[in-house]
Amino acid sequence: MGEVMSGGGGIAPAASSRRKSRGPWATAWRKLRRDRAAMAAVVLLAVIVVLCLCAPLYAAYVAKSDPFQSNLNGSFVLDGKTVAVMQPSTTGLGLGVTPIGPTWQFGPYMLGADNQGRDVAARLLYGGLNSLLIGTMSTLICLLLATLLGTFSGFFGGVVDTVVSRLLDVLWAFPIFFLAISLSIVLINKSISLGPITINSGSLWLPILIVGIVYVPYVARPIRGQVLSLKQSEFVLASIGLGVPAHRILLRDILPNVSTTIIVFVPLMMALCILTESALSFLSIGVQPPAASWGTIIQDGQNLLYTRPLVAVAPGVAIALTVLALNVLGDGVRDALDPRSKVRIRVG
């Protein structure tokens, strides 16, 4: 079956045997590379991350201002002329001042200023840096806790499964945003002490922990279900029958088979965590001043929607693009790791 007759009467190996065998991860990566939408999402995410990482450089060398300090009396040079950041209002009775609009030039106030005279573009990059950081760390914490709870609950069963399942049911009973808002209101002005570790009220770790915890039941339940299924598989039952220690079964048999599910959850959970953090920050119970996130910038611009809408629109577009890219990437990763999906190989 593995050999065919050559034209000269000899025996030649089959085409399939000449091909180098591919592992499951190499096959998944091959499938993902063929997904143009997923690759476009990766490129978009890479551009967003690189731009946000350049926030300190942009503020220092392009905006040339502190994006966290009020600049109501400031001015800058535009086309050889000195221009005030806060200009006389041209609406209504003409009273008060209005922040300067976008200059659309690569320099100070490219996207205009907010109601405190701060550079919107610089704050957008700094806010993106915090939003991406919170989304990433919240996802890691959520997946870590969910993996531990779901794996132990599904594998050990009995009292462990009962206690963990009831705990997840309690969290599951609360709507996501209601639970997140409640925890934020209670903890936002308090410091948390976890042994030698103290988390101050204005720390970014507060929204990270809150957002990470509220999504644990939504990840732990699928993992628990998969572990329950794996526990009844032949190779796990054989290991148990041979007296293999539980920790070795978990590390060598259970976790490798659950890892694909965890990987699929990564981009999807990041998108949800970024949206949740932005909502909390918009309500002033997420990221606290002087720090900024895309949600806080939208809140800063809600009073300027009729005069300087870009202050609120720019971070909104950034959130939409990031979440869209993460969801498209998540779909691509899921399809790539699904053994039932087929890849069309073009034969030359």
CSV table of C-alpha atoms in Angstrom, one decimal:
chain,number,residue,atom,x,y,z
A,1,MET,CA,0.0,0.0,0.0
A,2,GLY,CA,2.9,2.4,0.7
A,3,GLU,CA,4.8,1.6,-2.6
A,4,VAL,CA,4.0,1.9,-6.3
A,5,MET,CA,5.7,0.3,-9.4
A,6,SER,CA,8.0,2.8,-11.2
A,7,GLY,CA,8.2,3.0,-14.9
A,8,GLY,CA,11.4,0.9,-15.1
A,9,GLY,CA,9.9,-1.9,-13.2
A,10,GLY,CA,11.4,-1.0,-9.8
A,11,ILE,CA,9.6,-0.1,-6.7
A,12,ALA,CA,9.2,3.7,-5.8
A,13,PRO,CA,7.8,5.1,-2.6
A,14,ALA,CA,4.4,6.6,-2.7
A,15,ALA,CA,4.0,10.3,-2.9
A,16,SER,CA,2.5,10.5,0.6
A,17,SER,CA,5.6,8.8,2.1
A,18,ARG,CA,7.9,11.2,0.4
A,19,ARG,CA,6.3,14.1,2.1
A,20,LYS,CA,7.6,15.1,5.4
A,21,SER,CA,5.1,14.5,8.2
A,22,ARG,CA,3.7,17.5,9.9
A,23,GLY,CA,2.8,17.9,13.5
A,24,PRO,CA,-0.6,19.2,14.7
A,25,TRP,CA,0.8,22.6,15.5
A,26,ALA,CA,2.6,22.9,12.1
A,27,THR,CA,-0.7,21.9,10.4
A,28,ALA,CA,-2.7,24.5,12.4
A,29,TRP,CA,-0.2,27.2,11.5
A,30,ARG,CA,-0.4,26.2,7.9
A,31,LYS,CA,-4.2,26.5,8.0
A,32,LEU,CA,-4.0,29.9,9.7
A,33,ARG,CA,-1.5,31.3,7.2
A,34,ARG,CA,-4.0,30.3,4.4
A,35,ASP,CA,-6.7,32.3,6.1
A,36,ARG,CA,-6.4,35.8,4.5
A,37,ALA,CA,-8.9,37.4,6.9
A,38,ALA,CA,-7.0,36.1,10.0
A,39,MET,CA,-3.6,37.3,8.5
A,40,ALA,CA,-5.1,40.7,7.8
A,41,ALA,CA,-6.3,40.8,11.4
A,42,VAL,CA,-2.8,39.9,12.7
A,43,VAL,CA,-1.3,42.7,10.6
A,44,LEU,CA,-3.9,45.2,11.9
A,45,LEU,CA,-3.3,44.1,15.5
A,46,ALA,CA,0.5,44.4,15.0
A,47,VAL,CA,0.1,47.9,13.7
A,48,ILE,CA,-2.1,49.0,16.6
A,49,VAL,CA,0.3,47.5,19.2
A,50,VAL,CA,3.4,49.1,17.6
A,51,LEU,CA,1.7,52.5,17.5
A,52,CYS,CA,0.7,52.2,21.1
A,53,LEU,CA,4.2,51.2,22.2
A,54,CYS,CA,5.5,54.3,20.5
A,55,ALA,CA,3.3,56.5,22.7
A,56,PRO,CA,6.2,57.9,24.8
A,57,LEU,CA,8.2,58.7,21.6
A,58,TYR,CA,5.2,60.4,20.0
A,59,ALA,CA,4.5,62.5,23.0
A,60,ALA,CA,8.1,63.6,23.4
A,61,TYR,CA,9.2,64.2,19.8
A,62,VAL,CA,6.0,64.8,17.8
A,63,ALA,CA,3.3,66.2,20.1
A,64,LYS,CA,6.0,67.8,22.3
A,65,SER,CA,3.6,68.0,25.3
A,66,ASP,CA,2.6,66.1,28.3
A,67,PRO,CA,-0.7,64.3,27.5
A,68,PHE,CA,-1.6,64.1,31.2
A,69,GLN,CA,-1.1,67.7,32.1
A,70,SER,CA,-3.7,70.5,31.5
A,71,ASN,CA,-2.6,73.0,28.8
A,72,LEU,CA,-5.4,75.6,28.7
A,73,ASN,CA,-3.0,78.5,28.2
A,74,GLY,CA,-0.7,76.7,25.8
A,75,SER,CA,0.2,77.5,22.2
A,76,PHE,CA,2.1,75.9,19.4
A,77,VAL,CA,3.5,76.8,15.9
A,78,LEU,CA,1.3,75.8,12.9
A,79,ASP,CA,2.5,76.7,9.4
A,80,GLY,CA,4.8,79.4,10.8
A,81,LYS,CA,2.1,81.0,13.0
A,82,THR,CA,1.6,80.7,16.7
A,83,VAL,CA,-1.8,79.2,17.5
A,84,ALA,CA,-3.5,79.0,20.8
A,85,VAL,CA,-4.6,75.6,21.9
A,86,MET,CA,-7.9,76.9,23.4
A,87,GLN,CA,-9.6,79.2,20.9
A,88,PRO,CA,-12.7,81.6,21.3
A,89,SER,CA,-15.9,79.7,20.9
A,90,THR,CA,-17.8,80.3,17.6
A,91,THR,CA,-21.1,78.7,18.7
A,92,GLY,CA,-24.1,80.1,20.5
A,93,LEU,CA,-23.3,83.5,22.1
A,94,GLY,CA,-19.6,83.1,21.4
A,95,LEU,CA,-18.7,82.8,25.1
A,96,GLY,CA,-16.0,80.6,26.4
A,97,VAL,CA,-13.3,78.7,24.5
A,98,THR,CA,-13.2,75.6,22.4
A,99,PRO,CA,-10.2,73.3,22.0
A,100,ILE,CA,-8.4,73.5,18.7
A,101,GLY,CA,-9.6,70.9,16.1
A,102,PRO,CA,-7.5,68.5,14.1
A,103,THR,CA,-4.6,70.0,12.2
A,104,TRP,CA,-4.2,66.8,10.1
A,105,GLN,CA,-0.4,67.4,10.1
A,106,PHE,CA,2.2,65.1,11.6
A,107,GLY,CA,3.0,67.2,14.6
A,108,PRO,CA,1.3,68.7,17.7
A,109,TYR,CA,-2.4,68.4,17.9
A,110,MET,CA,-2.7,66.2,14.8
A,111,LEU,CA,-6.1,65.1,16.0
A,112,GLY,CA,-6.9,68.2,18.0
A,113,ALA,CA,-7.1,68.9,21.7
A,114,ASP,CA,-9.6,67.9,24.4
A,115,ASN,CA,-11.3,70.2,26.9
A,116,GLN,CA,-8.1,70.4,29.0
A,117,GLY,CA,-5.9,71.4,26.0
A,118,ARG,CA,-4.2,68.0,25.9
A,119,ASP,CA,-3.1,66.4,22.6
A,120,VAL,CA,-5.7,63.8,21.6
A,121,ALA,CA,-3.4,61.8,19.5
A,122,ALA,CA,-0.8,61.4,22.3
A,123,ARG,CA,-3.6,60.4,24.8
A,124,LEU,CA,-5.0,58.0,22.2
A,125,LEU,CA,-1.7,56.1,22.0
A,126,TYR,CA,-1.2,56.1,25.8
A,127,GLY,CA,-4.8,55.1,26.3
A,128,GLY,CA,-4.4,52.2,23.8
A,129,LEU,CA,-1.3,51.1,25.7
A,130,ASN,CA,-3.3,50.8,28.9
A,131,SER,CA,-6.3,49.2,27.3
A,132,LEU,CA,-4.2,46.6,25.6
A,133,LEU,CA,-2.3,45.9,28.8
A,134,ILE,CA,-5.5,45.5,30.8
A,135,GLY,CA,-7.0,43.3,28.1
A,136,THR,CA,-4.0,41.1,27.9
A,137,MET,CA,-3.4,40.7,31.6
A,138,SER,CA,-7.1,40.2,32.4
A,139,THR,CA,-7.2,37.5,29.7
A,140,LEU,CA,-4.2,35.7,31.2
A,141,ILE,CA,-5.7,35.8,34.7
A,142,CYS,CA,-9.1,34.7,33.5
A,143,LEU,CA,-7.6,31.8,31.5
A,144,LEU,CA,-5.3,30.7,34.4
A,145,LEU,CA,-8.1,30.7,37.0
A,146,ALA,CA,-10.6,29.1,34.6
A,147,THR,CA,-8.1,26.4,33.6
A,148,LEU,CA,-7.3,25.5,37.2
A,149,LEU,CA,-10.9,25.4,38.3
A,150,GLY,CA,-12.3,23.7,35.2
A,151,THR,CA,-9.5,21.1,35.1
A,152,PHE,CA,-9.6,20.2,38.8
A,153,SER,CA,-13.4,20.2,38.9
A,154,GLY,CA,-13.8,17.9,35.9
A,155,PHE,CA,-10.9,15.5,36.7
A,156,PHE,CA,-11.4,15.0,40.5
A,157,GLY,CA,-15.2,15.3,40.6
A,158,GLY,CA,-17.0,14.6,43.9
A,159,VAL,CA,-16.8,17.3,46.5
A,160,VAL,CA,-14.3,19.3,44.5
A,161,ASP,CA,-16.6,19.4,41.5
A,162,THR,CA,-19.6,20.3,43.7
A,163,VAL,CA,-17.8,23.2,45.4
A,164,VAL,CA,-16.3,24.6,42.2
A,165,SER,CA,-19.5,24.3,40.3
A,166,ARG,CA,-21.5,26.1,42.9
A,167,LEU,CA,-18.9,28.9,43.1
A,168,LEU,CA,-19.1,29.3,39.3
A,169,ASP,CA,-22.9,29.2,39.5
A,170,VAL,CA,-22.8,32.2,41.9
A,171,LEU,CA,-20.7,34.2,39.6
A,172,TRP,CA,-22.7,33.0,36.6
A,173,ALA,CA,-25.9,34.3,38.2
A,174,PHE,CA,-24.8,37.9,37.9
A,175,PRO,CA,-24.9,39.7,34.6
A,176,ILE,CA,-21.3,40.5,33.5
A,177,PHE,CA,-21.5,44.3,33.6
A,178,PHE,CA,-23.6,44.4,36.7
A,179,LEU,CA,-21.0,42.3,38.6
A,180,ALA,CA,-18.1,44.3,37.1
A,181,ILE,CA,-19.7,47.6,38.0
A,182,SER,CA,-20.5,46.4,41.6
A,183,LEU,CA,-17.0,45.2,42.2
A,184,SER,CA,-15.5,48.4,40.8
A,185,ILE,CA,-17.7,50.6,42.9
A,186,VAL,CA,-16.7,48.7,46.1
A,187,LEU,CA,-13.0,48.4,45.3
A,188,ILE,CA,-12.2,51.6,43.4
A,189,ASN,CA,-11.5,53.7,46.4
A,190,LYS,CA,-9.9,51.0,48.6
A,191,SER,CA,-6.5,49.3,48.7
A,192,ILE,CA,-6.4,45.5,48.5
A,193,SER,CA,-3.8,43.6,50.6
A,194,LEU,CA,-3.0,40.1,49.4
A,195,GLY,CA,-0.4,39.0,51.9
A,196,PRO,CA,2.8,40.9,51.1
A,197,ILE,CA,1.2,42.4,48.0
A,198,THR,CA,-0.8,45.7,48.2
A,199,ILE,CA,-2.8,47.0,45.3
A,200,ASN,CA,-3.5,50.8,45.6
A,201,SER,CA,-6.9,52.2,44.7
A,202,GLY,CA,-5.6,53.9,41.5
A,203,SER,CA,-3.5,51.0,40.3
A,204,LEU,CA,-4.2,49.4,36.9
A,205,TRP,CA,-4.3,46.0,38.7
A,206,LEU,CA,-7.7,46.7,40.1
A,207,PRO,CA,-9.5,46.8,36.7
A,208,ILE,CA,-7.3,43.9,35.6
A,209,LEU,CA,-8.4,41.7,38.4
A,210,ILE,CA,-12.0,42.7,38.2
A,211,VAL,CA,-12.3,42.2,34.5
A,212,GLY,CA,-10.4,38.9,34.7
A,213,ILE,CA,-12.5,37.4,37.5
A,214,VAL,CA,-15.9,38.2,36.1
A,215,TYR,CA,-15.3,36.1,32.9
A,216,VAL,CA,-13.9,33.0,34.7
A,217,PRO,CA,-17.2,31.0,34.7
A,218,TYR,CA,-17.6,31.5,30.9
A,219,VAL,CA,-14.3,29.9,30.3
A,220,ALA,CA,-14.1,27.4,33.1
A,221,ARG,CA,-17.4,25.6,32.2
A,222,PRO,CA,-16.3,24.6,28.6
A,223,ILE,CA,-12.9,23.5,30.0
A,224,ARG,CA,-14.7,21.4,32.7
A,225,GLY,CA,-16.9,19.8,30.1
A,226,GLN,CA,-13.9,18.9,27.9
A,227,VAL,CA,-12.0,17.4,30.9
A,228,LEU,CA,-15.1,15.3,31.8
A,229,SER,CA,-15.1,13.9,28.3
A,230,LEU,CA,-11.3,13.3,28.3
A,231,LYS,CA,-11.6,11.5,31.6
A,232,GLN,CA,-13.7,8.8,30.0
A,233,SER,CA,-11.3,8.4,27.1
A,234,GLU,CA,-9.4,5.1,26.7
A,235,PHE,CA,-5.9,6.6,27.1
A,236,VAL,CA,-6.8,8.3,30.4
A,237,LEU,CA,-8.6,5.2,31.7
A,238,ALA,CA,-5.5,3.2,30.8
A,239,SER,CA,-3.3,5.6,32.7
A,240,ILE,CA,-5.5,5.5,35.7
A,241,GLY,CA,-5.6,1.6,35.6
A,242,LEU,CA,-1.8,1.5,35.5
A,243,GLY,CA,-1.6,3.6,38.6
A,244,VAL,CA,-0.1,6.7,37.0
A,245,PRO,CA,-0.2,9.6,39.5
A,246,ALA,CA,-3.0,12.2,39.0
A,247,HIS,CA,-0.6,15.1,38.5
A,248,ARG,CA,1.1,13.2,35.6
A,249,ILE,CA,-2.2,12.4,34.0
A,250,LEU,CA,-3.2,16.1,34.2
A,251,LEU,CA,0.1,17.4,32.8
A,252,ARG,CA,0.7,14.8,30.1
A,253,ASP,CA,-2.8,13.7,29.1
A,254,ILE,CA,-5.4,16.3,30.1
A,255,LEU,CA,-3.7,19.7,29.7
A,256,PRO,CA,-2.2,19.0,26.2
A,257,ASN,CA,-5.7,18.2,24.9
A,258,VAL,CA,-7.3,21.2,26.6
A,259,SER,CA,-4.6,23.6,25.3
A,260,THR,CA,-6.3,24.1,21.9
A,261,THR,CA,-9.5,25.3,23.6
A,262,ILE,CA,-7.5,27.7,25.8
A,263,ILE,CA,-5.7,29.1,22.8
A,264,VAL,CA,-8.9,29.7,20.9
A,265,PHE,CA,-10.2,31.6,23.9
A,266,VAL,CA,-7.2,34.0,24.0
A,267,PRO,CA,-8.2,36.5,21.2
A,268,LEU,CA,-11.9,36.3,22.0
A,269,MET,CA,-11.4,37.0,25.7
A,270,MET,CA,-9.0,39.8,24.9
A,271,ALA,CA,-11.8,41.5,22.9
A,272,LEU,CA,-14.3,41.1,25.7
A,273,CYS,CA,-11.9,42.3,28.3
A,274,ILE,CA,-11.1,45.4,26.3
A,275,LEU,CA,-14.8,46.2,25.8
A,276,THR,CA,-15.5,45.7,29.5
A,277,GLU,CA,-12.6,47.8,30.6
A,278,SER,CA,-13.6,50.6,28.2
A,279,ALA,CA,-17.2,50.5,29.6
A,280,LEU,CA,-16.0,50.7,33.2
A,281,SER,CA,-13.5,53.5,32.4
A,282,PHE,CA,-16.3,55.4,30.6
A,283,LEU,CA,-18.3,55.2,33.8
A,284,SER,CA,-15.3,56.5,35.8
A,285,ILE,CA,-14.9,53.3,37.7
A,286,GLY,CA,-12.2,51.7,35.7
A,287,VAL,CA,-8.8,53.4,34.9
A,288,GLN,CA,-8.4,56.4,37.2
A,289,PRO,CA,-6.7,59.7,36.4
A,290,PRO,CA,-4.0,60.6,35.7
A,291,ALA,CA,-3.8,57.3,33.7
A,292,ALA,CA,-5.9,57.1,30.6
A,293,SER,CA,-7.5,54.4,28.5
A,294,TRP,CA,-9.7,54.5,25.4
A,295,GLY,CA,-12.8,54.5,27.7
A,296,THR,CA,-11.7,57.5,29.7
A,297,ILE,CA,-10.9,59.4,26.5
A,298,ILE,CA,-14.4,58.7,25.2
A,299,GLN,CA,-15.7,60.1,28.5
A,300,ASP,CA,-13.6,63.2,28.1
A,301,GLY,CA,-15.0,63.8,24.7
A,302,GLN,CA,-18.7,63.3,25.4
A,303,ASN,CA,-19.2,67.0,26.1
A,304,LEU,CA,-17.4,67.9,22.8
A,305,LEU,CA,-19.5,65.8,20.5
A,306,TYR,CA,-21.0,68.8,18.7
A,307,THR,CA,-17.9,70.9,18.5
A,308,ARG,CA,-14.9,68.4,18.5
A,309,PRO,CA,-16.4,65.0,17.9
A,310,LEU,CA,-13.0,63.4,17.0
A,311,VAL,CA,-12.1,63.4,20.7
A,312,ALA,CA,-14.6,60.7,21.3
A,313,VAL,CA,-14.8,59.2,17.9
A,314,ALA,CA,-11.1,58.4,17.6
A,315,PRO,CA,-10.9,56.1,20.6
A,316,GLY,CA,-14.2,54.6,19.6
A,317,VAL,CA,-12.8,53.7,16.2
A,318,ALA,CA,-9.7,52.3,17.8
A,319,ILE,CA,-11.8,50.0,20.1
A,320,ALA,CA,-13.9,48.9,17.2
A,321,LEU,CA,-10.9,48.0,15.0
A,322,THR,CA,-9.1,46.2,17.8
A,323,VAL,CA,-12.1,44.2,18.8
A,324,LEU,CA,-12.9,43.4,15.2
A,325,ALA,CA,-9.4,42.2,14.5
A,326,LEU,CA,-9.4,40.0,17.6
A,327,ASN,CA,-12.7,38.4,16.7
A,328,VAL,CA,-11.6,37.7,13.2
A,329,LEU,CA,-8.3,36.2,14.5
A,330,GLY,CA,-10.2,34.2,17.0
A,331,ASP,CA,-12.4,32.7,14.3
A,332,GLY,CA,-9.3,31.9,12.2
A,333,VAL,CA,-7.5,30.2,15.2
A,334,ARG,CA,-10.6,28.2,15.9
A,335,ASP,CA,-10.8,26.9,12.3
A,336,ALA,CA,-7.1,26.2,12.2
A,337,LEU,CA,-7.2,24.1,15.4
A,338,ASP,CA,-10.4,22.3,14.4
A,339,PRO,CA,-9.3,18.8,13.2
A,340,ARG,CA,-12.6,18.5,11.2
A,341,SER,CA,-11.8,21.5,9.0
A,342,LYS,CA,-10.2,20.7,5.7
A,343,VAL,CA,-7.5,22.6,3.8
A,344,ARG,CA,-7.7,22.7,0.1
A,345,ILE,CA,-4.3,22.0,-1.2
A,346,ARG,CA,-3.7,23.2,-4.7
A,347,VAL,CA,-1.9,20.5,-6.8
A,348,GLY,CA,0.4,21.9,-9.4
